[in-house]
CSV table of C-alpha atoms in Angstrom, one decimal:
chain,number,residue,atom,x,y,z
A,1,MET,CA,0.1,-0.4,0.0
A,2,ARG,CA,1.0,3.5,-0.4
A,3,ILE,CA,0.5,5.5,2.8
A,4,LEU,CA,0.8,9.1,3.8
A,5,LEU,CA,2.4,9.0,7.3
A,6,VAL,CA,1.9,12.6,8.9
A,7,GLY,CA,4.0,13.5,12.3
A,8,ALA,CA,6.7,10.8,11.0
A,9,THR,CA,9.4,12.5,12.4
A,10,GLY,CA,8.5,12.2,16.1
A,11,LEU,CA,8.6,9.2,18.6
A,12,LEU,CA,5.5,7.6,17.7
A,13,GLY,CA,5.6,8.8,14.0
A,14,THR,CA,9.1,6.9,13.7
A,15,ALA,CA,8.2,3.6,15.4
A,16,VAL,CA,5.3,3.7,13.1
A,17,HIS,CA,7.1,4.4,10.0
A,18,GLU,CA,9.6,1.4,10.8
A,19,VAL,CA,6.8,-1.3,10.9
A,20,LEU,CA,5.2,-0.2,8.2
A,21,VAL,CA,8.5,-0.2,5.5
A,22,LYS,CA,9.1,-3.5,7.5
A,23,ARG,CA,5.7,-4.6,6.2
A,24,LYS,CA,6.7,-3.8,3.0
A,25,HIS,CA,4.5,-0.7,2.2
A,26,ASP,CA,5.8,2.4,0.6
A,27,VAL,CA,5.7,5.3,2.8
A,28,VAL,CA,5.5,8.9,2.1
A,29,THR,CA,6.2,10.8,5.4
A,30,VAL,CA,5.4,14.2,6.4
A,31,ALA,CA,6.7,16.4,9.2
A,32,ARG,CA,6.9,20.1,9.8
A,33,THR,CA,10.0,20.4,9.6
A,34,GLY,CA,11.6,16.7,8.0
A,35,GLY,CA,10.4,13.9,6.0
A,36,ASP,CA,10.1,13.3,2.3
A,37,LEU,CA,7.7,16.5,3.0
A,38,GLN,CA,7.6,19.6,4.7
A,39,TYR,CA,3.8,20.9,5.9
A,40,ASP,CA,2.0,22.3,8.9
A,41,VAL,CA,-0.9,20.1,9.2
A,42,THR,CA,-2.5,22.9,11.7
A,43,ASP,CA,-3.1,24.9,8.6
A,44,PRO,CA,-6.1,23.7,6.5
A,45,ALA,CA,-4.5,25.5,3.4
A,46,GLN,CA,-1.3,23.4,3.7
A,47,VAL,CA,-3.2,20.2,4.1
A,48,ALA,CA,-4.7,20.5,1.0
A,49,ASP,CA,-1.5,21.6,-1.0
A,50,LEU,CA,0.1,18.3,0.7
A,51,TYR,CA,-3.2,16.1,-0.9
A,52,ARG,CA,-2.2,18.0,-4.3
A,53,THR,CA,1.6,17.3,-3.9
A,54,VAL,CA,1.3,13.7,-3.1
A,55,GLY,CA,-1.8,12.8,-5.1
A,56,GLN,CA,-3.8,9.1,-4.4
A,57,VAL,CA,-2.4,7.3,-1.2
A,58,ASP,CA,-4.6,4.2,-0.3
A,59,ALA,CA,-4.0,5.0,3.5
A,60,VAL,CA,-3.2,8.0,6.1
A,61,ALA,CA,-1.8,7.7,9.3
A,62,SER,CA,-1.5,10.6,11.8
A,63,ALA,CA,1.0,10.4,14.6
A,64,ALA,CA,0.6,14.2,15.1
A,65,GLY,CA,-1.1,16.5,17.2
A,66,HIS,CA,0.1,19.0,20.0
A,67,VAL,CA,-2.3,19.6,22.7
A,68,PRO,CA,-0.6,22.0,26.3
A,69,PHE,CA,-0.1,20.7,29.3
A,70,LYS,CA,-0.9,23.0,32.5
A,71,PRO,CA,-2.7,23.3,35.9
A,72,PHE,CA,-6.6,23.5,35.0
A,73,GLY,CA,-6.3,27.1,36.5
A,74,GLU,CA,-3.5,28.5,34.0
A,75,LEU,CA,-5.1,27.4,31.1
A,76,THR,CA,-6.4,29.8,29.0
A,77,ILE,CA,-9.2,29.6,26.1
A,78,ALA,CA,-6.2,30.5,23.5
A,79,ASP,CA,-4.4,26.9,25.0
A,80,TYR,CA,-7.4,25.3,24.8
A,81,GLN,CA,-8.1,26.4,21.0
A,82,ALA,CA,-4.6,25.4,20.4
A,83,GLY,CA,-5.3,21.9,21.8
A,84,VAL,CA,-8.4,21.7,19.4
A,85,THR,CA,-6.1,23.3,16.3
A,86,GLY,CA,-3.5,21.0,17.3
A,87,LYS,CA,-5.1,17.6,17.6
A,88,VAL,CA,-8.5,17.9,16.7
A,89,LEU,CA,-9.0,20.1,13.5
A,90,SER,CA,-6.0,19.0,12.1
A,91,GLN,CA,-6.9,15.4,12.0
A,92,VAL,CA,-10.4,16.8,11.0
A,93,ALA,CA,-8.8,18.1,7.8
A,94,LEU,CA,-6.7,15.1,6.7
A,95,VAL,CA,-9.8,13.1,6.8
A,96,ARG,CA,-11.9,15.7,4.7
A,97,GLU,CA,-9.3,17.0,2.3
A,98,GLY,CA,-8.3,13.3,2.1
A,99,LEU,CA,-11.9,11.8,0.5
A,100,ALA,CA,-10.5,13.0,-2.8
A,101,HIS,CA,-7.1,11.5,-2.5
A,102,VAL,CA,-7.3,8.3,0.1
A,103,THR,CA,-9.0,5.1,-1.5
A,104,GLU,CA,-8.7,3.2,1.8
A,105,SER,CA,-8.5,4.4,5.4
A,106,PHE,CA,-7.3,6.9,7.9
A,107,THR,CA,-5.9,6.2,11.1
A,108,LEU,CA,-5.7,9.3,13.8
A,109,ILE,CA,-4.1,9.7,16.8
A,110,THR,CA,-5.8,10.1,20.4
A,111,GLY,CA,-4.6,9.1,23.5
A,112,VAL,CA,-5.3,7.8,27.2
A,113,LEU,CA,-6.8,10.8,28.6
A,114,ALA,CA,-10.0,10.5,27.0
A,115,ARG,CA,-10.8,8.1,29.2
A,116,GLU,CA,-8.1,8.9,32.3
A,117,PRO,CA,-7.9,12.4,33.2
A,118,ILE,CA,-4.4,13.5,34.7
A,119,VAL,CA,-3.9,16.7,37.0
A,120,THR,CA,-2.3,19.2,33.8
A,121,GLY,CA,-4.4,17.6,31.0
A,122,ALA,CA,-7.9,18.7,30.8
A,123,ALA,CA,-7.1,20.5,27.3
A,124,ALA,CA,-5.7,17.2,26.1
A,125,ALA,CA,-8.2,15.1,27.1
A,126,LEU,CA,-10.9,17.4,25.6
A,127,ALA,CA,-9.0,17.3,22.2
A,128,ASN,CA,-8.3,13.3,22.8
A,129,GLY,CA,-12.0,12.8,23.1
A,130,ALA,CA,-13.1,14.8,20.2
A,131,VAL,CA,-10.9,12.9,18.2
A,132,GLU,CA,-12.5,10.0,19.2
A,133,ALA,CA,-16.0,11.0,18.7
A,134,PHE,CA,-15.0,12.4,15.4
A,135,VAL,CA,-13.9,8.7,14.6
A,136,ARG,CA,-17.0,6.9,15.7
A,137,ALA,CA,-19.7,9.8,13.5
A,138,ALA,CA,-17.2,10.0,10.4
A,139,ALA,CA,-17.3,6.1,10.1
A,140,ILE,CA,-20.9,6.0,9.3
A,141,GLU,CA,-20.3,9.0,6.7
A,142,ILE,CA,-17.4,8.0,4.7
A,143,ALA,CA,-18.4,4.6,4.0
A,144,PRO,CA,-16.6,2.4,2.3
A,145,LYS,CA,-13.4,4.5,2.8
A,146,ARG,CA,-12.6,3.5,6.9
A,147,VAL,CA,-11.3,5.7,9.5
A,148,ASN,CA,-10.2,4.4,13.0
A,149,ALA,CA,-8.2,6.5,15.9
A,150,VAL,CA,-5.0,4.7,18.3
A,151,SER,CA,-5.7,5.7,21.8
A,152,PRO,CA,-2.2,4.6,23.8
A,153,THR,CA,-1.1,5.3,27.1
A,154,VAL,CA,2.4,6.8,28.0
A,155,PHE,CA,4.9,5.4,25.9
A,156,THR,CA,7.3,3.1,28.0
A,157,GLU,CA,10.3,4.8,25.6
A,158,ALA,CA,9.2,7.9,26.9
A,159,LEU,CA,8.7,6.8,31.0
A,160,ASP,CA,12.0,9.3,31.4
A,161,VAL,CA,10.3,12.4,30.5
A,162,TYR,CA,6.8,12.1,30.8
A,163,GLY,CA,6.1,9.1,33.4
A,164,ASP,CA,5.6,11.2,36.7
A,165,TYR,CA,2.5,12.8,34.8
A,166,PHE,CA,1.0,9.2,34.1
A,167,PRO,CA,0.9,7.8,37.8
A,168,GLY,CA,-0.4,4.6,38.2
A,169,MET,CA,-0.8,3.8,34.1
A,170,LYS,CA,0.6,1.0,33.0
A,171,PRO,CA,3.1,1.9,30.0
A,172,VAL,CA,3.1,0.5,26.4
A,173,PRO,CA,5.7,-0.1,24.3
A,174,LEU,CA,6.2,2.0,21.1
A,175,ALA,CA,5.9,-1.3,19.4
A,176,ASP,CA,2.3,-2.5,20.8
A,177,VAL,CA,1.1,1.2,19.2
A,178,ALA,CA,2.6,0.7,15.9
A,179,GLN,CA,1.0,-2.5,15.9
A,180,ALA,CA,-2.3,-0.7,16.5
A,181,TYR,CA,-1.9,1.1,13.5
A,182,VAL,CA,-1.1,-1.7,11.4
A,183,ARG,CA,-4.4,-3.5,12.8
A,184,SER,CA,-6.5,-0.1,11.7
A,185,ILE,CA,-4.5,0.3,8.3
A,186,GLU,CA,-4.2,-3.5,7.1
A,187,GLY,CA,-7.6,-4.7,8.8
A,188,ARG,CA,-11.2,-3.7,7.9
A,189,GLN,CA,-12.9,-2.4,10.9
A,190,THR,CA,-13.8,1.3,11.0
A,191,GLY,CA,-14.7,3.9,13.6
A,192,GLN,CA,-12.9,1.9,16.2
A,193,VAL,CA,-10.5,3.3,18.9
A,194,TYR,CA,-7.8,1.1,19.4
A,195,VAL,CA,-6.1,0.7,22.8
A,196,PRO,CA,-2.8,-1.3,22.6
């Protein structure tokens, strides 16, 4: 399959890229400052241009989505807007603009905070919950094309940096998260939120 991988140079994107290449897929990598193509997917005009540049692909896999983490009392409306733009609207644009260019499926990224709150995670929880709701709703309208989300907890490989923010939550190895992308891309389910 020809797969467009967005957020390809981050920790997760690198792991997803590795497993997709091992499975003999043709992967076009996209990131803000690296990869085969450089685009900022928080800008809908750049998303549209990305698809014009890439042309037809079989699947899109998104590993991109920035949200602010601050104590609740310090979060501003601008912070919530940044989280929605960075993680929700960017991925909505990938699906919306991609309908004419993607033959099979979209896989989006969400996260554990949609289900399990943490201190400083209100904006992320809002964004993750919105992505999951969008996936379920879009799935019934874009068929036969498919859309799913992957919803990991903290990565085992990132415990040194983020572990303290996720007390008592079992970490997940990046290899397991990457396999959830494979399940979404190569499987046939839609409207699913895969929890690796």
